[in-house]
PDB file of C-alpha atoms in Angstrom:
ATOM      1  CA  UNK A  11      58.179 -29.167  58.584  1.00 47.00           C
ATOM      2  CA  UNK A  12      57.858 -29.480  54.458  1.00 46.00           C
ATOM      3  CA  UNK A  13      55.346 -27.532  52.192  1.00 48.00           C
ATOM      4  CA  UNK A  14      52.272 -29.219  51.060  1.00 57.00           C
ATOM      5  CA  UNK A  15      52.507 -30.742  47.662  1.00 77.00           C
ATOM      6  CA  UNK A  16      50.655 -28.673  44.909  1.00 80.00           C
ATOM      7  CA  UNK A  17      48.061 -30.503  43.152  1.00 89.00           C
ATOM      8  CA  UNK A  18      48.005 -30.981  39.545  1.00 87.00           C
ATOM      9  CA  UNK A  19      45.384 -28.431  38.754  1.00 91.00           C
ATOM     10  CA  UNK A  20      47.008 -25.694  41.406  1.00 92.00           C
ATOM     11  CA  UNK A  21      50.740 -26.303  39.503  1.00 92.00           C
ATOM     12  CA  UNK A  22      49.178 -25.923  36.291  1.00 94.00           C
ATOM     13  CA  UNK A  23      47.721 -22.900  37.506  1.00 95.00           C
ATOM     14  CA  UNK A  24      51.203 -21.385  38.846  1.00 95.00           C
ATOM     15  CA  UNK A  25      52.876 -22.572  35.591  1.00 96.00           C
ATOM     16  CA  UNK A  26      50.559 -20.816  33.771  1.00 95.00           C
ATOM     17  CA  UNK A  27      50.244 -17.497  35.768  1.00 95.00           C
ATOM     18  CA  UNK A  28      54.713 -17.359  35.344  1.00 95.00           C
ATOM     19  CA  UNK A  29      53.704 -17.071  31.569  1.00 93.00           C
ATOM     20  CA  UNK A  30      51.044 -14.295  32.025  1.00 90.00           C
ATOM     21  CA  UNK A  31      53.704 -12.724  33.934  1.00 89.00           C
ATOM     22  CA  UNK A  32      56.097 -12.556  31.319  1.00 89.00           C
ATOM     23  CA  UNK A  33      53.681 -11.873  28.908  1.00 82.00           C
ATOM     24  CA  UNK A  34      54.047  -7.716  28.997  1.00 77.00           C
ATOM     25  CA  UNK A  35      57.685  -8.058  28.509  1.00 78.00           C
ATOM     26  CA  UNK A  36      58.684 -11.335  26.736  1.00 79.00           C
ATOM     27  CA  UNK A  37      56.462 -11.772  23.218  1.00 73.00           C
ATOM     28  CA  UNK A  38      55.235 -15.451  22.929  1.00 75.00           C
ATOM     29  CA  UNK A  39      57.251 -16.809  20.699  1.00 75.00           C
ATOM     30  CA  UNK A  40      60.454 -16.232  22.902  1.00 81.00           C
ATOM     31  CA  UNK A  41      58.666 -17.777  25.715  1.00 84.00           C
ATOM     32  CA  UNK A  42      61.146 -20.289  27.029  1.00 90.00           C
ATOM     33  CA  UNK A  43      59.946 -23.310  29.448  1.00 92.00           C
ATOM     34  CA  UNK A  44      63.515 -22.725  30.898  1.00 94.00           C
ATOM     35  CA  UNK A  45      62.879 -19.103  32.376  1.00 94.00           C
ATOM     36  CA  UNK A  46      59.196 -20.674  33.580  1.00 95.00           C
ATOM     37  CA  UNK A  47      60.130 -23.870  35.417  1.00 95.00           C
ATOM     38  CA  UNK A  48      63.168 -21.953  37.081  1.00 95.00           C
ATOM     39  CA  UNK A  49      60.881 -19.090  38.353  1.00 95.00           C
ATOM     40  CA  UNK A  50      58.175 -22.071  39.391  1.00 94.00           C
ATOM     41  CA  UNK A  51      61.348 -23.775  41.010  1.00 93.00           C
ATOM     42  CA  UNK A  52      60.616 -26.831  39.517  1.00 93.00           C
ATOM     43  CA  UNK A  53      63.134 -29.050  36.803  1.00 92.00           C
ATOM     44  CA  UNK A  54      62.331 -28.389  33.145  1.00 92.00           C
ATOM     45  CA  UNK A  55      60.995 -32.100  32.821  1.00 93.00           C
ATOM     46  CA  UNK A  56      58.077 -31.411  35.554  1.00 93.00           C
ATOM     47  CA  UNK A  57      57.067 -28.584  33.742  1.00 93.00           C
ATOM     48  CA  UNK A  58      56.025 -31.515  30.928  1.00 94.00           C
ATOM     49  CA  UNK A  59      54.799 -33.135  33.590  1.00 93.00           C
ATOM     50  CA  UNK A  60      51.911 -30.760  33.559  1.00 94.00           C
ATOM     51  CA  UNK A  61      51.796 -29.870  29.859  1.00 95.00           C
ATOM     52  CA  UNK A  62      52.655 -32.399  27.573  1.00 94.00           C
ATOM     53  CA  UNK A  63      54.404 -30.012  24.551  1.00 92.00           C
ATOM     54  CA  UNK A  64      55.638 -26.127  25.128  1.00 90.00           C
ATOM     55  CA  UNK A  65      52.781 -25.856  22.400  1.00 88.00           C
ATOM     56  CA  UNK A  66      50.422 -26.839  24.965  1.00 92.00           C
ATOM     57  CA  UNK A  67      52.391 -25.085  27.437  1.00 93.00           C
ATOM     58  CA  UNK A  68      51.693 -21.814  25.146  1.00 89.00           C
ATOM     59  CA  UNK A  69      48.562 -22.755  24.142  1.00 91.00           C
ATOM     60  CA  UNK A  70      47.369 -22.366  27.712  1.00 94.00           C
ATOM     61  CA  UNK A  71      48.715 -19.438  28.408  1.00 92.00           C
ATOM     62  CA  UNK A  72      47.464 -17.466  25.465  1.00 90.00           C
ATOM     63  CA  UNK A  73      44.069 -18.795  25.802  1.00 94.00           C
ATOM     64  CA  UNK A  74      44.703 -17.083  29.343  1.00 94.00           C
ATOM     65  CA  UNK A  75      45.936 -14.086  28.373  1.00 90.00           C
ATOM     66  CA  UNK A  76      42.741 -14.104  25.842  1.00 92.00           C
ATOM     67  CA  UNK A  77      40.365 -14.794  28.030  1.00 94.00           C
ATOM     68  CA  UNK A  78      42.204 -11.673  30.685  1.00 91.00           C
ATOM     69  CA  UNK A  79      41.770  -9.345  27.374  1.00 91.00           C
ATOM     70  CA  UNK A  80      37.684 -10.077  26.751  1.00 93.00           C
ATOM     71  CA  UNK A  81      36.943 -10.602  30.315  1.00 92.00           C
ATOM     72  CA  UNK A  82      38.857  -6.835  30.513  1.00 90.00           C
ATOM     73  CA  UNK A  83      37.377  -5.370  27.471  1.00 92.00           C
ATOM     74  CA  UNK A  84      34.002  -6.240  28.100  1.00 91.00           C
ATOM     75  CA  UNK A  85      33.370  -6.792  31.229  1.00 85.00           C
ATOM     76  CA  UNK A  86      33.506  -2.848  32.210  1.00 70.00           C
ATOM     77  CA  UNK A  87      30.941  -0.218  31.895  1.00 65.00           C
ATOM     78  CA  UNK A  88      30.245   2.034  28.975  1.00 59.00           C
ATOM     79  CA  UNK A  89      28.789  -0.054  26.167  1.00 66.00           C
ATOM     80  CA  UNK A  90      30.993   0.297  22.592  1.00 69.00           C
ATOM     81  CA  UNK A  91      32.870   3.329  23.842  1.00 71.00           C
ATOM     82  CA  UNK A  92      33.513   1.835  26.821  1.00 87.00           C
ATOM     83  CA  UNK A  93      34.440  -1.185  25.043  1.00 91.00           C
ATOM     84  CA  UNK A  94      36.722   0.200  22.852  1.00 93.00           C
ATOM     85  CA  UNK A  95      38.474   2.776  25.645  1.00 94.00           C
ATOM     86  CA  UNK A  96      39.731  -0.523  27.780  1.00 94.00           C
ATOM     87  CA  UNK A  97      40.764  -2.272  24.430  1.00 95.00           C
ATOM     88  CA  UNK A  98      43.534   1.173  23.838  1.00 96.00           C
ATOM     89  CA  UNK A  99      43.727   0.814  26.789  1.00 94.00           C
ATOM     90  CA  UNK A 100      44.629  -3.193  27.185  1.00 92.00           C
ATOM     91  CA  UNK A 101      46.890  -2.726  23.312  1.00 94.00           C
ATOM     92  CA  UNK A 102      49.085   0.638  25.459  1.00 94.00           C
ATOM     93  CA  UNK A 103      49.744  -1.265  28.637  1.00 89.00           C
ATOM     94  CA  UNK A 104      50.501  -4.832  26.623  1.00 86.00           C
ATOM     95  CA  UNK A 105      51.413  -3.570  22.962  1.00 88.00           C
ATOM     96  CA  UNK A 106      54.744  -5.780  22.839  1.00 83.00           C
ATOM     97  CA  UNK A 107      53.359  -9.142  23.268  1.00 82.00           C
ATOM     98  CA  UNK A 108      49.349  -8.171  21.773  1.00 87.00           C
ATOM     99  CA  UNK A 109      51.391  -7.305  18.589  1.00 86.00           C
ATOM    100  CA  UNK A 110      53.439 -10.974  18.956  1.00 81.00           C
ATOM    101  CA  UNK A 111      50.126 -12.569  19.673  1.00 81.00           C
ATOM    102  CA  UNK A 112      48.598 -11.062  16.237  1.00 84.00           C
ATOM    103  CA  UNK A 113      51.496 -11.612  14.179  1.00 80.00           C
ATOM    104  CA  UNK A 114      51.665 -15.383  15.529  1.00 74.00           C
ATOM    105  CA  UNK A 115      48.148 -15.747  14.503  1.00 75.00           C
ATOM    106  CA  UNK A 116      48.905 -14.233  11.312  1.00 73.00           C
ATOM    107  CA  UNK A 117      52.174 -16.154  10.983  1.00 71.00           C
ATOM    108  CA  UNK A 118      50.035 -19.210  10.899  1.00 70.00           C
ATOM    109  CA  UNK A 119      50.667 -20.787  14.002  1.00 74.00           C
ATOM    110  CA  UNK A 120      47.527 -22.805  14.235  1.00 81.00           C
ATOM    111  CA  UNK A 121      47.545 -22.881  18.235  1.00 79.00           C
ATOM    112  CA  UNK A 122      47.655 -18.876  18.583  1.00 81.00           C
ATOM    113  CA  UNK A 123      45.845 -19.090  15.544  1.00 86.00           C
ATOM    114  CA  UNK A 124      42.992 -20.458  16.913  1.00 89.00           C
ATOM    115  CA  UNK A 125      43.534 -18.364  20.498  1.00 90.00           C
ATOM    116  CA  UNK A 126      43.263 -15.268  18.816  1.00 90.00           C
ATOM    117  CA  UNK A 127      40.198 -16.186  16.181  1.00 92.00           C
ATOM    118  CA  UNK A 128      38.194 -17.563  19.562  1.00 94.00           C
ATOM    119  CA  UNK A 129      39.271 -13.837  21.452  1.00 94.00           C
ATOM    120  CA  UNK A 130      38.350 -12.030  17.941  1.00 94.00           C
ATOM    121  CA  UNK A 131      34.901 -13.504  17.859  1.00 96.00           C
ATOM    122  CA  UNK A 132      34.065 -12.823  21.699  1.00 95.00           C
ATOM    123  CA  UNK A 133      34.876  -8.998  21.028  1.00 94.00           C
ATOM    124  CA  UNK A 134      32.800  -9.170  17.996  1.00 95.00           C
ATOM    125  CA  UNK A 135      30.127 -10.293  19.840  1.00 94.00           C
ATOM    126  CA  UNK A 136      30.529  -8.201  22.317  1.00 92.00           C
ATOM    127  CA  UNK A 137      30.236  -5.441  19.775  1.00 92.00           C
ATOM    128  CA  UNK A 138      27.693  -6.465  18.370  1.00 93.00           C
ATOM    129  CA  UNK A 139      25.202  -6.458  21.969  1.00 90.00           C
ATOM    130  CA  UNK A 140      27.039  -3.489  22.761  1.00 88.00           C
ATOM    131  CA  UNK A 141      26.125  -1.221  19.517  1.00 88.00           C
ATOM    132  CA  UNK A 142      22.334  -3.135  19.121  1.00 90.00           C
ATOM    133  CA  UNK A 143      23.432  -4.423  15.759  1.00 92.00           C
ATOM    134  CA  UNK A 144      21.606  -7.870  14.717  1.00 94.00           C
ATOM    135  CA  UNK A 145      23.826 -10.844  14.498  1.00 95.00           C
ATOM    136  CA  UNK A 146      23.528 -11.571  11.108  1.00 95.00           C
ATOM    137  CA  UNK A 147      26.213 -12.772   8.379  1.00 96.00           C
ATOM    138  CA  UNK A 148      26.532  -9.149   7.263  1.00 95.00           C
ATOM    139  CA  UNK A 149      26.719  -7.287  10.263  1.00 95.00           C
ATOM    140  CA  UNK A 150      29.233 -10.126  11.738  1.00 96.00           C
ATOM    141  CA  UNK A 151      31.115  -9.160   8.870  1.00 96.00           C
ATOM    142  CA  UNK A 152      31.426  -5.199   9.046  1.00 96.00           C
ATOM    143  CA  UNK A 153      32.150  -5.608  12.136  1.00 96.00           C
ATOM    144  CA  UNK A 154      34.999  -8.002  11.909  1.00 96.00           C
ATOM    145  CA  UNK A 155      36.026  -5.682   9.177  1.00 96.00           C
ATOM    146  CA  UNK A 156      36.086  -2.842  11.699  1.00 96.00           C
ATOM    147  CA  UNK A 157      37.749  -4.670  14.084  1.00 95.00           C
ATOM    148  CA  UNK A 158      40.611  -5.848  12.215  1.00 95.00           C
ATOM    149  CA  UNK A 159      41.163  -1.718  11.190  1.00 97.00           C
ATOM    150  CA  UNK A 160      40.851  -0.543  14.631  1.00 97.00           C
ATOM    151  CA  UNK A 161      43.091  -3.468  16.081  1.00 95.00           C
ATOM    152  CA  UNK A 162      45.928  -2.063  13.103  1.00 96.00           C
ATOM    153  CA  UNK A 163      45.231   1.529  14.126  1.00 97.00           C
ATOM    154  CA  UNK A 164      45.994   1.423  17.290  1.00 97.00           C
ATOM    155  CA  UNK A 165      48.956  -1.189  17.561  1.00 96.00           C
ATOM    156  CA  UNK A 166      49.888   1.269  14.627  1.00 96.00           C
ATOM    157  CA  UNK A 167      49.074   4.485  17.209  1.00 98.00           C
ATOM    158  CA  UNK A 168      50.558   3.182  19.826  1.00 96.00           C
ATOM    159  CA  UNK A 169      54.473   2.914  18.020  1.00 96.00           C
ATOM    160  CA  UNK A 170      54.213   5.818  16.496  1.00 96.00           C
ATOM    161  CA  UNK A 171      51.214   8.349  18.088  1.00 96.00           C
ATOM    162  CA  UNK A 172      50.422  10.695  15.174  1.00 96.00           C
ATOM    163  CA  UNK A 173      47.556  11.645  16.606  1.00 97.00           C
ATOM    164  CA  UNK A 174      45.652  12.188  20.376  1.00 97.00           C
ATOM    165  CA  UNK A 175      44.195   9.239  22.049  1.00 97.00           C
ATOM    166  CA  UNK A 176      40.306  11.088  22.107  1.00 97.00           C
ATOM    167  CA  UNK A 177      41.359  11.283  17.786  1.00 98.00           C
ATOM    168  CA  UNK A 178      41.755   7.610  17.644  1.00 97.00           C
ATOM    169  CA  UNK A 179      38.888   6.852  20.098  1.00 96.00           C
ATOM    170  CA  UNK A 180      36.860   9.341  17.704  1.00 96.00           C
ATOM    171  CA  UNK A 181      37.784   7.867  14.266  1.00 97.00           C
ATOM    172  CA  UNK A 182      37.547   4.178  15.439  1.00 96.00           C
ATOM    173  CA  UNK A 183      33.836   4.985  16.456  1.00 94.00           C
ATOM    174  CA  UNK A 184      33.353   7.047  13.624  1.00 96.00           C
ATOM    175  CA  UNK A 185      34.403   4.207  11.509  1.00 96.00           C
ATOM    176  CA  UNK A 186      32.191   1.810  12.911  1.00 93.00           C
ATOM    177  CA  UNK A 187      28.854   3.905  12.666  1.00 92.00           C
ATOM    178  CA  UNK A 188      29.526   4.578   8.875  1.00 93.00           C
ATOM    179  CA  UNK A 189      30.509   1.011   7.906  1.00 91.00           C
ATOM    180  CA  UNK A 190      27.102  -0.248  10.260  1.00 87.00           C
ATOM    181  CA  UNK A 191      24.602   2.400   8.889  1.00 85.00           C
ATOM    182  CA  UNK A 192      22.637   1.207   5.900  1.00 68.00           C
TER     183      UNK A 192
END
């Protein structure tokens, strides 16, 4: 008796769930299709069956592994503290490739690029409900602003943890209410 065929749409799927996988311990950029069509026990060339470049290969699995981080960070309880609690909490557990995602954004690749500006904007809004600020130009802005210095403080915290987590829950709040108050 032989296994059912996958369908397009559940290989895809399993293709991309290998990369998630590797995600906490491989950064994106040395994300080989190799290492993910061996572990899918499939040939290298049916992995571009399914996606057409690696670049759409990684493309779809960091828009994955974005979507995992909002639906993570705000999808819990707790408003803005809340909020920001599972994002330590998300940058702790996944610091090695979040940092490889941000720096590939930064780098300029225009796929992650585009990944992480999409992710950035869905916490910002998030924020932005979650506080009761108005989504205006200005406030959008602050609070970009704050999220770009929390995201540095903790990838920054979490190599090198000069202070207690409650300190850099504190200040990142702290932060926010002074940069928000008018």
């Amino acid at each position: 008796m032989t296994a059912a065929r996958r369908t397009a749409a559940d290989r895809r799927a399993q293709l991309v769930e290998i990369g998630l996988e590797l995600l906490p311990t491989t950064p994106v950029p040395e994300l080989t299709v190799d290492e993910v069509a061996r572990r899918a026990g499939i040939s290298r060339s049916l992995l571009f069956h399914y996606f057409a470049t690696k670049t759409d290969y990684i493309d779809a699995v960091t828009t994955a592994a974005a979507d995992l981080l909002c639906s993570h960070v705000l999808g819990g309880p707790g408003a803005q503290a809340g909020m920001l609690d599972r994002f330590v909490g998300w940058v702790e557990t996944y610091r090695d490739s979040y940092v490889a995602f941000v720096r590939g954004a930064v780098a300029g690749d225009p796929a992650v690029a585009d990944v992480y500006t999409r992710a950035r904007e869905r916490l910002v809004d998030g924020t932005l409900e979650a506080v009761g600020l108005p989504d205006d130009p200005r406030h959008r802005q602050l609070v970009r602003s704050w999220f770009a210095f929390t995201e540095d403080l903790v990838i920054g915290w979490t190599a090198d943890p000069t202070m207690t987590r409650d300190e850099v829950l504190g200040l990142a709040t702290d932060v926010l209410a002074r940069i928000t108050a008018r």
